[in-house]
Coordinates of C-alpha atoms in Angstrom, one line a residue:
M52 CA -1.6 26.7 4.2
T53 CA -4.8 25.8 6.0
D54 CA -5.8 22.2 6.8
E55 CA -8.7 22.6 4.3
A56 CA -6.4 23.7 1.5
D57 CA -3.9 21.0 2.3
S58 CA -6.6 18.3 2.2
H59 CA -7.2 19.2 -1.4
Q60 CA -3.6 19.2 -2.4
T61 CA -2.7 16.1 -4.5
L62 CA -0.9 13.4 -2.6
K63 CA 2.0 12.9 -4.9
L64 CA 5.2 11.1 -4.0
V65 CA 7.3 11.8 -7.0
S66 CA 10.3 10.0 -5.7
E67 CA 12.5 9.4 -2.6
Q68 CA 14.7 12.3 -3.9
T69 CA 11.8 14.8 -3.6
L70 CA 9.0 14.5 -1.1
L71 CA 10.4 11.7 1.0
S72 CA 14.1 12.9 1.1
P73 CA 15.4 14.9 4.0
P74 CA 17.8 17.7 3.3
N75 CA 21.4 16.8 2.5
E76 CA 22.6 18.1 5.9
T77 CA 20.2 15.8 7.7
R78 CA 21.2 12.8 5.6
K79 CA 24.9 13.4 6.3
A80 CA 24.2 13.7 10.1
V81 CA 22.2 10.6 10.2
C82 CA 24.1 8.4 7.8
G83 CA 27.7 9.5 8.1
W84 CA 30.0 8.0 5.4
N85 CA 31.2 4.4 5.8
G86 CA 31.3 3.3 2.2
M87 CA 28.7 3.2 -0.6
L88 CA 26.8 0.1 0.5
A89 CA 26.4 1.4 4.1
W90 CA 25.4 4.8 2.7
A91 CA 22.8 3.3 0.4
S92 CA 21.4 1.1 3.2
C93 CA 21.2 4.1 5.6
M94 CA 19.6 6.2 2.9
T95 CA 16.9 3.6 2.4
L96 CA 16.1 3.5 6.1
T97 CA 16.1 7.3 6.3
V98 CA 13.6 7.6 3.5
I99 CA 11.3 5.1 5.3
I100 CA 11.6 7.0 8.6
F101 CA 10.7 10.3 6.8
G102 CA 7.8 8.6 5.1
V103 CA 6.5 7.3 8.4
T104 CA 6.8 10.8 9.9
L105 CA 4.8 12.3 7.1
G106 CA 2.1 9.7 7.6
F107 CA 1.8 10.3 11.3
M108 CA 1.7 14.0 10.6
A109 CA -1.2 13.5 8.2
L110 CA -3.0 11.2 10.8
G111 CA -2.6 13.8 13.5
R112 CA -3.9 16.6 11.3
R113 CA -7.0 14.8 10.0
H114 CA -8.1 12.6 12.9
S115 CA -8.7 12.9 16.6
G116 CA -7.8 9.3 17.5
S117 CA -5.4 8.5 20.3
I118 CA -1.8 7.8 19.4
N119 CA -2.0 4.9 21.9
C120 CA -4.3 3.1 19.4
L121 CA -2.1 3.4 16.3
Y122 CA -1.8 -0.3 15.4
A123 CA 1.3 0.5 13.4
L124 CA 3.1 1.1 16.7
G125 CA 2.0 -2.2 18.3
G126 CA -1.5 -1.5 19.3
G127 CA -0.7 0.2 22.6
K128 CA 1.4 2.7 24.5
V129 CA 5.2 2.3 24.3
V130 CA 6.7 1.9 27.8
D131 CA 10.4 2.4 28.4
G132 CA 11.1 1.8 24.7
I133 CA 9.3 -1.6 24.6
F134 CA 6.4 -2.4 22.3
P135 CA 3.6 -4.5 23.6
E136 CA 2.5 -7.7 21.8
P137 CA 1.5 -6.5 18.3
R138 CA -1.8 -8.3 18.3
V139 CA -3.1 -7.0 21.6
L140 CA -5.9 -4.5 21.0
S141 CA -7.7 -3.0 24.0
A142 CA -11.5 -2.6 24.2
A143 CA -11.0 1.2 24.0
C144 CA -8.9 0.9 20.9
R145 CA -11.3 -1.6 19.3
A146 CA -14.0 1.0 19.9
E147 CA -11.9 3.7 18.4
F148 CA -11.1 1.7 15.3
H149 CA -14.7 0.7 14.9
D150 CA -15.7 4.3 15.0
Y151 CA -13.0 5.2 12.3
F152 CA -14.0 2.4 10.0
T153 CA -17.7 3.0 10.2
K154 CA -17.5 6.8 9.8
Q155 CA -14.3 8.0 8.2
Y156 CA -12.3 5.2 6.5
M157 CA -14.2 5.2 3.2
V158 CA -14.2 9.0 3.1
D159 CA -10.4 8.9 3.3
V160 CA -10.1 6.1 0.7
N161 CA -12.3 8.1 -1.7
T162 CA -10.3 11.3 -1.1
A163 CA -7.0 9.5 -2.0
I164 CA -8.5 7.8 -5.0
A165 CA -10.1 11.0 -6.2
R166 CA -6.7 12.7 -6.2
A167 CA -5.3 9.8 -8.2
V168 CA -8.1 10.0 -10.7
S169 CA -7.6 13.7 -11.1
Y170 CA -3.9 13.2 -11.6
F171 CA -4.2 10.5 -14.2
D172 CA -7.0 12.3 -16.0
S173 CA -4.7 15.3 -16.4
L174 CA -2.2 13.1 -18.3
G175 CA -4.7 12.3 -21.0
S176 CA -4.3 9.1 -23.0
A177 CA -1.5 6.6 -22.2
N178 CA 0.1 3.6 -23.8
R179 CA 0.8 0.1 -22.6
T180 CA 4.5 0.8 -21.9
Q181 CA 3.3 3.0 -19.0
A182 CA 2.6 0.8 -16.0
V183 CA 0.6 1.5 -12.8
V184 CA 1.3 -0.9 -9.9
F185 CA -1.4 -1.9 -7.4
D186 CA -0.8 -3.5 -4.1
I187 CA -3.5 -6.0 -3.1
D188 CA -4.4 -6.1 0.6
E189 CA -6.1 -2.9 1.7
T190 CA -5.6 -1.5 -1.8
A191 CA -7.3 -3.7 -4.4
L192 CA -9.0 -5.9 -1.9
S193 CA -10.3 -5.1 1.6
N194 CA -9.7 -7.3 4.6
L195 CA -12.1 -5.4 6.7
P196 CA -14.5 -8.4 7.1
Q197 CA -11.6 -10.3 8.7
W198 CA -10.7 -7.5 11.0
Q199 CA -14.3 -7.3 12.2
E200 CA -14.3 -11.0 12.8
Y201 CA -11.1 -11.2 14.6
Y202 CA -9.3 -8.4 16.4
L203 CA -12.0 -5.7 16.2
A204 CA -14.3 -8.3 17.8
G205 CA -11.8 -8.9 20.6
F206 CA -10.0 -12.0 19.4
E207 CA -6.3 -12.2 18.6
E208 CA -5.7 -12.7 14.9
D209 CA -2.9 -15.2 14.1
D210 CA -0.9 -16.1 10.9
A211 CA -3.0 -19.3 10.4
A212 CA -6.2 -17.3 10.5
R213 CA -4.8 -14.7 8.1
L214 CA -3.6 -17.3 5.6
A215 CA -6.9 -19.2 5.8
W216 CA -8.7 -15.9 5.0
Q217 CA -6.5 -15.3 2.0
E218 CA -6.9 -18.8 0.7
A219 CA -10.7 -18.6 1.0
G220 CA -10.5 -15.9 -1.6
N221 CA -13.6 -14.0 -0.4
A222 CA -12.1 -10.5 0.2
P223 CA -14.4 -7.9 -1.3
P224 CA -12.9 -5.2 -3.6
L225 CA -12.1 -1.8 -2.3
M226 CA -14.5 -0.2 -4.7
P227 CA -12.8 3.2 -5.3
S228 CA -9.6 1.3 -6.2
R229 CA -11.4 -1.0 -8.6
S230 CA -13.0 2.0 -10.3
L231 CA -9.5 3.6 -10.7
Y232 CA -8.1 0.3 -12.0
H233 CA -10.8 0.1 -14.7
L234 CA -10.3 3.8 -15.6
L235 CA -6.5 3.3 -16.0
Y236 CA -6.9 0.3 -18.3
Q237 CA -9.4 2.2 -20.4
Q238 CA -7.0 5.2 -20.6
G239 CA -4.3 2.9 -22.1
F240 CA -2.1 2.2 -19.0
T241 CA -0.8 -1.3 -18.2
V242 CA -2.0 -2.3 -14.7
T243 CA -0.2 -4.9 -12.7
F244 CA -0.1 -6.2 -9.1
I245 CA 2.8 -6.5 -6.7
T246 CA 1.8 -8.1 -3.4
G247 CA 3.6 -9.2 -0.3
R248 CA 1.6 -12.4 -0.2
H249 CA 3.7 -15.5 -0.4
D250 CA 3.4 -17.8 -3.5
G251 CA 2.9 -21.0 -1.5
G252 CA 0.3 -23.7 -1.4
S253 CA -2.9 -22.6 -3.1
N254 CA -2.3 -18.9 -2.3
R255 CA -1.6 -17.9 -5.9
E256 CA -4.7 -19.6 -7.3
S257 CA -6.9 -18.3 -4.5
T258 CA -5.5 -14.7 -4.9
A259 CA -6.0 -14.8 -8.7
S260 CA -9.5 -16.1 -8.2
N261 CA -10.3 -13.5 -5.6
L262 CA -9.1 -10.7 -8.0
K263 CA -11.3 -12.1 -10.7
T264 CA -14.5 -12.4 -8.6
A265 CA -13.8 -8.9 -7.2
G266 CA -13.9 -7.4 -10.7
Y267 CA -10.2 -7.1 -11.6
G268 CA -10.3 -9.6 -14.4
V269 CA -7.5 -12.0 -15.3
P270 CA -3.9 -11.8 -16.6
C271 CA -4.0 -10.2 -20.1
K272 CA -3.8 -12.5 -23.1
D273 CA -2.1 -9.7 -25.0
P274 CA 0.0 -7.3 -22.9
S275 CA 0.0 -4.9 -25.9
G276 CA -3.6 -4.0 -25.0
T277 CA -6.0 -5.8 -27.4
D278 CA -8.0 -7.4 -24.6
T279 CA -11.4 -5.8 -24.5
E280 CA -12.0 -6.3 -20.8
P281 CA -9.8 -4.8 -18.1
C282 CA -7.0 -7.2 -17.3
Y283 CA -3.6 -7.1 -15.6
L284 CA -0.1 -7.7 -16.7
Q285 CA 0.9 -10.1 -14.0
L286 CA 0.5 -11.1 -10.3
D287 CA 3.9 -10.7 -8.6
M288 CA 4.1 -12.6 -5.3
R289 CA 6.9 -13.4 -2.9
A290 CA 8.7 -16.7 -3.2
V291 CA 8.0 -18.9 -0.2
D292 CA 11.5 -18.4 1.2
D293 CA 11.7 -14.7 0.5
T294 CA 12.1 -12.9 3.8
R295 CA 13.2 -9.5 2.5
L296 CA 11.5 -6.4 3.8
A297 CA 8.7 -5.1 1.5
S298 CA 10.7 -2.0 1.1
V299 CA 13.4 -4.1 -0.6
Y300 CA 11.2 -6.7 -2.3
K301 CA 8.8 -4.4 -4.0
P302 CA 11.4 -2.0 -5.5
D303 CA 13.1 -5.0 -6.9
K304 CA 9.9 -6.1 -8.6
R305 CA 9.4 -2.6 -10.1
A306 CA 13.0 -2.7 -11.3
Q307 CA 12.3 -5.9 -13.2
L308 CA 9.4 -4.2 -14.9
V309 CA 11.6 -1.3 -15.9
A310 CA 14.2 -3.7 -17.3
R311 CA 11.4 -5.1 -19.5
G312 CA 10.8 -1.6 -21.0
Y313 CA 7.9 -0.4 -18.8
T314 CA 7.8 3.1 -17.3
M315 CA 6.6 3.3 -13.7
A316 CA 3.8 5.8 -14.3
G317 CA 2.0 5.3 -11.0
S318 CA 1.8 3.2 -7.8
I319 CA -1.2 2.7 -5.5
G320 CA -0.7 1.2 -2.0
D321 CA -1.7 1.4 1.7
Q322 CA 1.9 1.1 3.0
W323 CA 4.8 3.5 2.5
S324 CA 6.9 0.5 1.6
D325 CA 4.6 -0.1 -1.3
L326 CA 5.6 3.3 -2.7
A327 CA 9.2 4.2 -1.7
G328 CA 12.5 2.9 -2.7
T329 CA 14.3 2.5 -6.0
S330 CA 12.6 2.4 -9.4
P331 CA 9.8 4.7 -8.0
A332 CA 6.7 5.6 -9.9
T333 CA 6.3 9.1 -11.2
A334 CA 3.3 9.6 -8.9
S335 CA 2.3 7.4 -6.0
F336 CA -0.9 7.5 -3.9
K337 CA -1.2 6.3 -0.3
L338 CA -4.4 4.8 1.0
P339 CA -5.2 4.8 4.7
N340 CA -4.5 1.9 6.9
P341 CA -4.2 2.3 10.7
M342 CA -4.4 -1.4 11.5
Y343 CA -0.9 -2.5 10.6
Y344 CA 2.5 -1.2 9.3
I345 CA 4.9 -3.1 7.0
L346 CA 8.5 -2.1 6.6

């Protein structure tokens, strides 16, 4: 298949048993057999590794950027198996990322969302028991202004600066995602948010306010779908003391929705950990994000 044909193929992660799963022989070789719990843990890690591999393959096929600048790998070259400080970004890599974000990033976002629109359009009308999960950072909202202010400008971003940015609640919407969100609500799907942001201090209020000002509305008054304006089921955030990996936390939140009677019809995120794991969506769509990687 040519690169051109492949670029038009719908990015559809049906489940970890299909696109993201390695063959049985590979799983056995990697995981061995040391009991069900160990097997399950190893399988989860294997799925993530295969997802990362697929992502790097896609990046290598579509872009000419240097692998030394993949921020997901620490922002620099790996020497003797040691990663450099994750927030170090060289002048050369800053220039490379600036070039990507000014010329290609929105093209890639639009391509991914167009595939999602095509897929959901093909399903026809839906009902409110069919849920589509949206991530927030680099999915519903864009942190590009913060990136430009901090590490793309040569400064080292820190956790305090990131939290201050979130609590300010000024992140703009990622417009193609917002358009998809409105379309899904109008088609009859339930839309909901699962974010890795922590539910501490004023973060919940500022995040909910940011979603409202960015055009995502407010929590639905009637989850059955009588609200006339697009709204969302709920805003799932981490507890302050929740230190689980996103690849553990987010599947757990999806499982809770399934237990309430919802079908996971779709999932939209910028991280593989937004999409993989148990209680997967029927179809998931990965948005580009070369700046950071979350397990």
